[in-house]
């Protein structure tokens, strides 16, 4: 069985999030993405900042992480973006088949 992961990424806008997701779906590096509006607080260049962002939750496999990271780097507006892979320990049988059919694990 593939090592499924949930990829987490924040984007500056809905437009940026859509552009990244569309590209990753076309490349079959992710099978699905969910868009969540969030408010973030963080340190940036010595200052405490806050921003409204879009968090992406994307379904993929661990083997695609480096390729997703490389593609996001081409499209993302942040100087430093955070892409995280969270391991998925179990997936329903029907979802497993769907994920395997819709991902290119290269």
Tab-separated table of N, CA and C in Angstrom:
chain	number	residue	atom	x	y	z
A	1	UNK	N	0.837	-1.191	0.000
A	1	UNK	CA	0.000	0.000	0.000
A	1	UNK	C	0.877	1.248	0.000
A	2	UNK	N	0.449	2.253	-0.713
A	2	UNK	CA	1.183	3.517	-0.794
A	2	UNK	C	1.183	4.216	0.562
A	3	UNK	N	2.179	5.039	0.791
A	3	UNK	CA	2.244	5.844	2.006
A	3	UNK	C	1.497	7.146	1.764
A	4	UNK	N	0.194	7.149	2.085
A	4	UNK	CA	-0.615	8.337	1.879
A	4	UNK	C	-0.248	9.415	2.890
A	5	UNK	N	-0.314	10.672	2.428
A	5	UNK	CA	-0.042	11.817	3.294
A	5	UNK	C	-1.083	12.898	3.044
A	6	UNK	N	-1.258	13.726	4.033
A	6	UNK	CA	-2.047	14.945	3.901
A	6	UNK	C	-1.018	16.073	3.822
A	7	UNK	N	-0.992	16.778	2.713
A	7	UNK	CA	-0.070	17.899	2.544
A	7	UNK	C	-0.776	19.168	2.996
A	8	UNK	N	-0.079	19.987	3.755
A	8	UNK	CA	-0.631	21.232	4.270
A	8	UNK	C	0.219	22.381	3.735
A	9	UNK	N	-0.452	23.390	3.198
A	9	UNK	CA	0.225	24.558	2.633
A	9	UNK	C	-0.678	25.771	2.796
A	10	UNK	N	-0.110	26.909	3.201
A	10	UNK	CA	-0.885	28.145	3.228
A	10	UNK	C	-0.495	29.022	2.055
A	11	UNK	N	-1.493	29.761	1.553
A	11	UNK	CA	-1.309	30.642	0.405
A	11	UNK	C	-1.822	32.034	0.753
A	12	UNK	N	-1.332	33.028	0.025
A	12	UNK	CA	-1.683	34.423	0.296
A	12	UNK	C	-3.094	34.780	-0.145
A	13	UNK	N	-3.650	34.048	-1.119
A	13	UNK	CA	-4.965	34.422	-1.651
A	13	UNK	C	-5.665	33.199	-2.232
A	14	UNK	N	-6.988	33.355	-2.483
A	14	UNK	CA	-7.757	32.303	-3.143
A	14	UNK	C	-7.194	32.046	-4.536
A	15	UNK	N	-6.824	33.109	-5.229
A	15	UNK	CA	-6.316	32.964	-6.598
A	15	UNK	C	-5.021	32.146	-6.616
A	16	UNK	N	-4.124	32.457	-5.696
A	16	UNK	CA	-2.870	31.715	-5.633
A	16	UNK	C	-3.133	30.245	-5.287
A	17	UNK	N	-4.001	30.007	-4.330
A	17	UNK	CA	-4.335	28.647	-3.926
A	17	UNK	C	-4.931	27.870	-5.098
A	18	UNK	N	-5.850	28.491	-5.825
A	18	UNK	CA	-6.470	27.842	-6.992
A	18	UNK	C	-5.415	27.492	-8.050
A	19	UNK	N	-4.530	28.423	-8.314
A	19	UNK	CA	-3.482	28.222	-9.331
A	19	UNK	C	-2.585	27.047	-8.954
A	20	UNK	N	-2.181	26.986	-7.698
A	20	UNK	CA	-1.312	25.903	-7.238
A	20	UNK	C	-2.044	24.569	-7.304
A	21	UNK	N	-3.271	24.540	-6.800
A	21	UNK	CA	-4.045	23.295	-6.797
A	21	UNK	C	-4.305	22.803	-8.215
A	22	UNK	N	-4.736	23.696	-9.094
A	22	UNK	CA	-5.004	23.291	-10.477
A	22	UNK	C	-3.763	22.666	-11.115
A	23	UNK	N	-2.612	23.287	-10.894
A	23	UNK	CA	-1.360	22.781	-11.466
A	23	UNK	C	-1.015	21.399	-10.890
A	24	UNK	N	-1.122	21.250	-9.568
A	24	UNK	CA	-0.782	19.968	-8.941
A	24	UNK	C	-1.753	18.864	-9.359
A	25	UNK	N	-3.036	19.215	-9.523
A	25	UNK	CA	-4.013	18.223	-10.001
A	25	UNK	C	-3.709	17.806	-11.437
A	26	UNK	N	-3.385	18.777	-12.287
A	26	UNK	CA	-3.049	18.462	-13.678
A	26	UNK	C	-1.834	17.546	-13.767
A	27	UNK	N	-0.888	17.734	-12.858
A	27	UNK	CA	0.317	16.891	-12.820
A	27	UNK	C	0.064	15.562	-12.118
A	28	UNK	N	-1.139	15.395	-11.561
A	28	UNK	CA	-1.528	14.211	-10.786
A	28	UNK	C	-0.596	13.972	-9.599
A	29	UNK	N	-0.108	15.063	-9.021
A	29	UNK	CA	0.718	14.977	-7.821
A	29	UNK	C	-0.135	14.979	-6.558
A	30	UNK	N	-1.369	15.460	-6.671
A	30	UNK	CA	-2.358	15.387	-5.599
A	30	UNK	C	-3.648	14.839	-6.203
A	31	UNK	N	-4.485	14.262	-5.350
A	31	UNK	CA	-5.759	13.726	-5.826
A	31	UNK	C	-6.918	14.638	-5.469
A	32	UNK	N	-6.737	15.490	-4.479
A	32	UNK	CA	-7.824	16.324	-3.977
A	32	UNK	C	-7.223	17.458	-3.159
A	33	UNK	N	-7.934	18.571	-3.105
A	33	UNK	CA	-7.516	19.679	-2.245
A	33	UNK	C	-8.737	20.309	-1.605
A	34	UNK	N	-8.580	20.716	-0.371
A	34	UNK	CA	-9.621	21.431	0.360
A	34	UNK	C	-9.066	22.813	0.698
A	35	UNK	N	-9.910	23.826	0.566
A	35	UNK	CA	-9.518	25.219	0.785
A	35	UNK	C	-10.162	25.720	2.076
A	36	UNK	N	-9.351	26.202	3.006
A	36	UNK	CA	-9.869	26.703	4.273
A	36	UNK	C	-9.370	28.124	4.519
A	37	UNK	N	-10.266	29.095	4.698
A	37	UNK	CA	-9.810	30.442	5.054
A	37	UNK	C	-9.346	30.441	6.513
A	38	UNK	N	-8.185	31.018	6.761
A	38	UNK	CA	-7.629	31.045	8.121
A	38	UNK	C	-7.047	32.425	8.419
A	39	UNK	N	-6.770	32.655	9.684
A	39	UNK	CA	-5.995	33.814	10.113
A	39	UNK	C	-4.748	33.279	10.786
A	40	UNK	N	-3.604	33.802	10.411
A	40	UNK	CA	-2.325	33.308	10.930
A	40	UNK	C	-1.583	34.427	11.654
A	41	UNK	N	-0.835	34.049	12.665
A	41	UNK	CA	0.107	34.948	13.347
A	41	UNK	C	1.452	34.248	13.328
A	42	UNK	N	2.510	35.017	13.050
A	42	UNK	CA	3.825	34.401	12.884
A	42	UNK	C	4.911	35.468	12.980
A	43	UNK	N	6.127	34.988	13.225
A	43	UNK	CA	7.290	35.871	13.198
A	43	UNK	C	7.828	35.919	11.783
A	44	UNK	N	8.117	37.139	11.293
A	44	UNK	CA	8.740	37.303	9.980
A	44	UNK	C	9.715	38.462	10.050
A	45	UNK	N	10.983	38.154	9.788
A	45	UNK	CA	12.051	39.148	9.782
A	45	UNK	C	12.036	39.992	11.050
A	46	UNK	N	11.895	39.309	12.195
A	46	UNK	CA	11.978	39.959	13.497
A	46	UNK	C	10.716	40.667	13.960
A	47	UNK	N	9.667	40.615	13.182
A	47	UNK	CA	8.412	41.291	13.530
A	47	UNK	C	7.291	40.267	13.672
A	48	UNK	N	6.389	40.536	14.604
A	48	UNK	CA	5.205	39.701	14.741
A	48	UNK	C	4.186	40.166	13.711
A	49	UNK	N	3.765	39.255	12.846
A	49	UNK	CA	2.863	39.579	11.748
A	49	UNK	C	1.560	38.798	11.889
A	50	UNK	N	0.545	39.261	11.190
A	50	UNK	CA	-0.699	38.498	11.082
A	50	UNK	C	-1.219	38.664	9.658
A	51	UNK	N	-1.943	37.651	9.192
A	51	UNK	CA	-2.442	37.696	7.821
A	51	UNK	C	-3.632	36.765	7.674
A	52	UNK	N	-4.496	37.120	6.738
A	52	UNK	CA	-5.555	36.208	6.310
A	52	UNK	C	-4.955	35.377	5.182
A	53	UNK	N	-5.093	34.073	5.286
A	53	UNK	CA	-4.509	33.170	4.304
A	53	UNK	C	-5.520	32.089	3.930
A	54	UNK	N	-5.160	31.317	2.934
A	54	UNK	CA	-5.922	30.137	2.557
A	54	UNK	C	-5.042	28.925	2.853
A	55	UNK	N	-5.563	28.029	3.683
A	55	UNK	CA	-4.841	26.791	3.973
A	55	UNK	C	-5.352	25.706	3.037
A	56	UNK	N	-4.414	25.034	2.410
A	56	UNK	CA	-4.738	23.905	1.550
A	56	UNK	C	-4.450	22.612	2.295
A	57	UNK	N	-5.403	21.693	2.244
A	57	UNK	CA	-5.214	20.323	2.708
A	57	UNK	C	-5.313	19.463	1.459
A	58	UNK	N	-4.220	18.803	1.115
A	58	UNK	CA	-4.147	18.079	-0.158
A	58	UNK	C	-3.794	16.617	0.083
A	59	UNK	N	-4.476	15.725	-0.623
A	59	UNK	CA	-4.245	14.297	-0.476
A	59	UNK	C	-3.258	13.819	-1.530
A	60	UNK	N	-2.230	13.118	-1.043
A	60	UNK	CA	-1.173	12.659	-1.942
A	60	UNK	C	-0.482	11.447	-1.333
A	61	UNK	N	0.705	11.145	-1.850
A	61	UNK	CA	1.556	10.085	-1.313
A	61	UNK	C	2.932	10.670	-0.997
A	62	UNK	N	3.607	10.058	-0.033
A	62	UNK	CA	4.911	10.545	0.411
A	62	UNK	C	5.898	10.669	-0.747
A	63	UNK	N	5.854	9.732	-1.683
A	63	UNK	CA	6.798	9.757	-2.810
A	63	UNK	C	6.658	11.002	-3.683
A	64	UNK	N	5.535	11.696	-3.597
A	64	UNK	CA	5.331	12.902	-4.406
A	64	UNK	C	5.787	14.191	-3.717
A	65	UNK	N	6.214	14.114	-2.461
A	65	UNK	CA	6.501	15.329	-1.701
A	65	UNK	C	7.515	16.236	-2.398
A	66	UNK	N	8.642	15.719	-2.791
A	66	UNK	CA	9.694	16.557	-3.405
A	66	UNK	C	9.213	17.198	-4.697
A	67	UNK	N	8.431	16.453	-5.485
A	67	UNK	CA	7.900	17.019	-6.730
A	67	UNK	C	6.878	18.113	-6.442
A	68	UNK	N	6.013	17.888	-5.455
A	68	UNK	CA	5.046	18.921	-5.066
A	68	UNK	C	5.794	20.160	-4.595
A	69	UNK	N	6.795	19.971	-3.760
A	69	UNK	CA	7.583	21.093	-3.249
A	69	UNK	C	8.212	21.891	-4.396
A	70	UNK	N	8.766	21.204	-5.378
A	70	UNK	CA	9.401	21.876	-6.523
A	70	UNK	C	8.371	22.654	-7.339
A	71	UNK	N	7.198	22.089	-7.549
A	71	UNK	CA	6.152	22.778	-8.316
A	71	UNK	C	5.599	23.972	-7.546
A	72	UNK	N	5.395	23.824	-6.250
A	72	UNK	CA	4.913	24.933	-5.422
A	72	UNK	C	5.922	26.079	-5.456
A	73	UNK	N	7.208	25.751	-5.416
A	73	UNK	CA	8.250	26.786	-5.439
A	73	UNK	C	8.171	27.646	-6.693
A	74	UNK	N	7.715	27.092	-7.801
A	74	UNK	CA	7.589	27.844	-9.057
A	74	UNK	C	6.410	28.816	-9.027
A	75	UNK	N	5.390	28.520	-8.216
A	75	UNK	CA	4.121	29.255	-8.281
A	75	UNK	C	3.804	30.094	-7.051
A	76	UNK	N	4.427	29.812	-5.924
A	76	UNK	CA	4.057	30.445	-4.654
A	76	UNK	C	4.648	31.842	-4.533
A	77	UNK	N	3.890	32.758	-3.943
A	77	UNK	CA	4.355	34.143	-3.806
A	77	UNK	C	5.228	34.363	-2.577
A	78	UNK	N	5.180	33.468	-1.602
A	78	UNK	CA	5.965	33.663	-0.375
A	78	UNK	C	7.435	33.361	-0.623
A	79	UNK	N	8.297	34.184	-0.036
A	79	UNK	CA	9.736	33.939	-0.084
A	79	UNK	C	10.045	32.608	0.609
A	80	UNK	N	9.363	32.373	1.738
A	80	UNK	CA	9.514	31.133	2.484
A	80	UNK	C	8.125	30.556	2.718
A	81	UNK	N	7.774	29.504	1.992
A	81	UNK	CA	6.493	28.844	2.229
A	81	UNK	C	6.740	27.591	3.066
A	82	UNK	N	5.714	27.160	3.770
A	82	UNK	CA	5.813	25.954	4.583
A	82	UNK	C	4.895	24.899	3.980
A	83	UNK	N	5.492	23.830	3.483
A	83	UNK	CA	4.756	22.676	2.984
A	83	UNK	C	5.051	21.538	3.941
A	84	UNK	N	3.996	20.959	4.497
A	84	UNK	CA	4.159	19.871	5.468
A	84	UNK	C	3.447	18.628	4.958
A	85	UNK	N	4.029	17.470	5.238
A	85	UNK	CA	3.406	16.185	4.927
A	85	UNK	C	3.073	15.493	6.245
A	86	UNK	N	1.795	15.256	6.462
A	86	UNK	CA	1.342	14.564	7.659
A	86	UNK	C	0.982	13.137	7.271
A	87	UNK	N	1.554	12.135	7.950
A	87	UNK	CA	1.259	10.754	7.581
A	87	UNK	C	-0.207	10.412	7.840
A	88	UNK	N	-0.773	9.634	6.939
A	88	UNK	CA	-2.135	9.124	7.091
A	88	UNK	C	-1.994	7.648	7.443
A	89	UNK	N	-2.497	7.266	8.594
A	89	UNK	CA	-2.293	5.894	9.054
A	89	UNK	C	-3.325	4.915	8.520
A	90	UNK	N	-4.522	5.397	8.214
A	90	UNK	CA	-5.551	4.510	7.670
A	90	UNK	C	-6.432	5.273	6.706
A	91	UNK	N	-6.878	4.574	5.664
A	91	UNK	CA	-7.781	5.142	4.671
A	91	UNK	C	-8.810	4.062	4.331
A	92	UNK	N	-10.055	4.445	4.199
A	92	UNK	CA	-11.088	3.477	3.838
A	92	UNK	C	-10.747	2.824	2.494
A	93	UNK	N	-11.245	1.618	2.293
A	93	UNK	CA	-10.914	0.836	1.097
A	93	UNK	C	-11.291	1.562	-0.181
A	94	UNK	N	-12.489	2.134	-0.216
A	94	UNK	CA	-12.934	2.838	-1.424
A	94	UNK	C	-12.062	4.058	-1.707
A	95	UNK	N	-11.696	4.789	-0.653
A	95	UNK	CA	-10.847	5.967	-0.827
A	95	UNK	C	-9.444	5.570	-1.267
A	96	UNK	N	-8.941	4.452	-0.765
A	96	UNK	CA	-7.618	3.973	-1.175
A	96	UNK	C	-7.594	3.701	-2.671
A	97	UNK	N	-8.608	3.018	-3.157
A	97	UNK	CA	-8.682	2.723	-4.597
A	97	UNK	C	-8.771	4.009	-5.404
A	98	UNK	N	-9.583	4.950	-4.949
A	98	UNK	CA	-9.729	6.234	-5.646
A	98	UNK	C	-8.409	6.995	-5.677
A	99	UNK	N	-7.714	7.053	-4.537
A	99	UNK	CA	-6.425	7.746	-4.479
A	99	UNK	C	-5.422	7.104	-5.429
A	100	UNK	N	-5.336	5.792	-5.406
A	100	UNK	CA	-4.382	5.097	-6.274
A	100	UNK	C	-4.698	5.331	-7.749
A	101	UNK	N	-5.977	5.413	-8.086
A	101	UNK	CA	-6.366	5.660	-9.478
A	101	UNK	C	-6.063	7.086	-9.945
A	102	UNK	N	-5.980	8.017	-8.993
A	102	UNK	CA	-5.870	9.436	-9.355
A	102	UNK	C	-4.530	10.082	-9.056
A	103	UNK	N	-3.577	9.306	-8.614
A	103	UNK	CA	-2.242	9.834	-8.309
A	103	UNK	C	-1.193	9.165	-9.169
A	104	UNK	N	-0.212	9.942	-9.563
A	104	UNK	CA	0.980	9.411	-10.200
A	104	UNK	C	2.065	9.415	-9.134
A	105	UNK	N	2.360	8.307	-8.550
A	105	UNK	CA	3.433	8.216	-7.565
A	105	UNK	C	4.727	7.910	-8.305
A	106	UNK	N	5.414	8.960	-8.688
A	106	UNK	CA	6.642	8.798	-9.480
A	106	UNK	C	7.850	8.913	-8.580
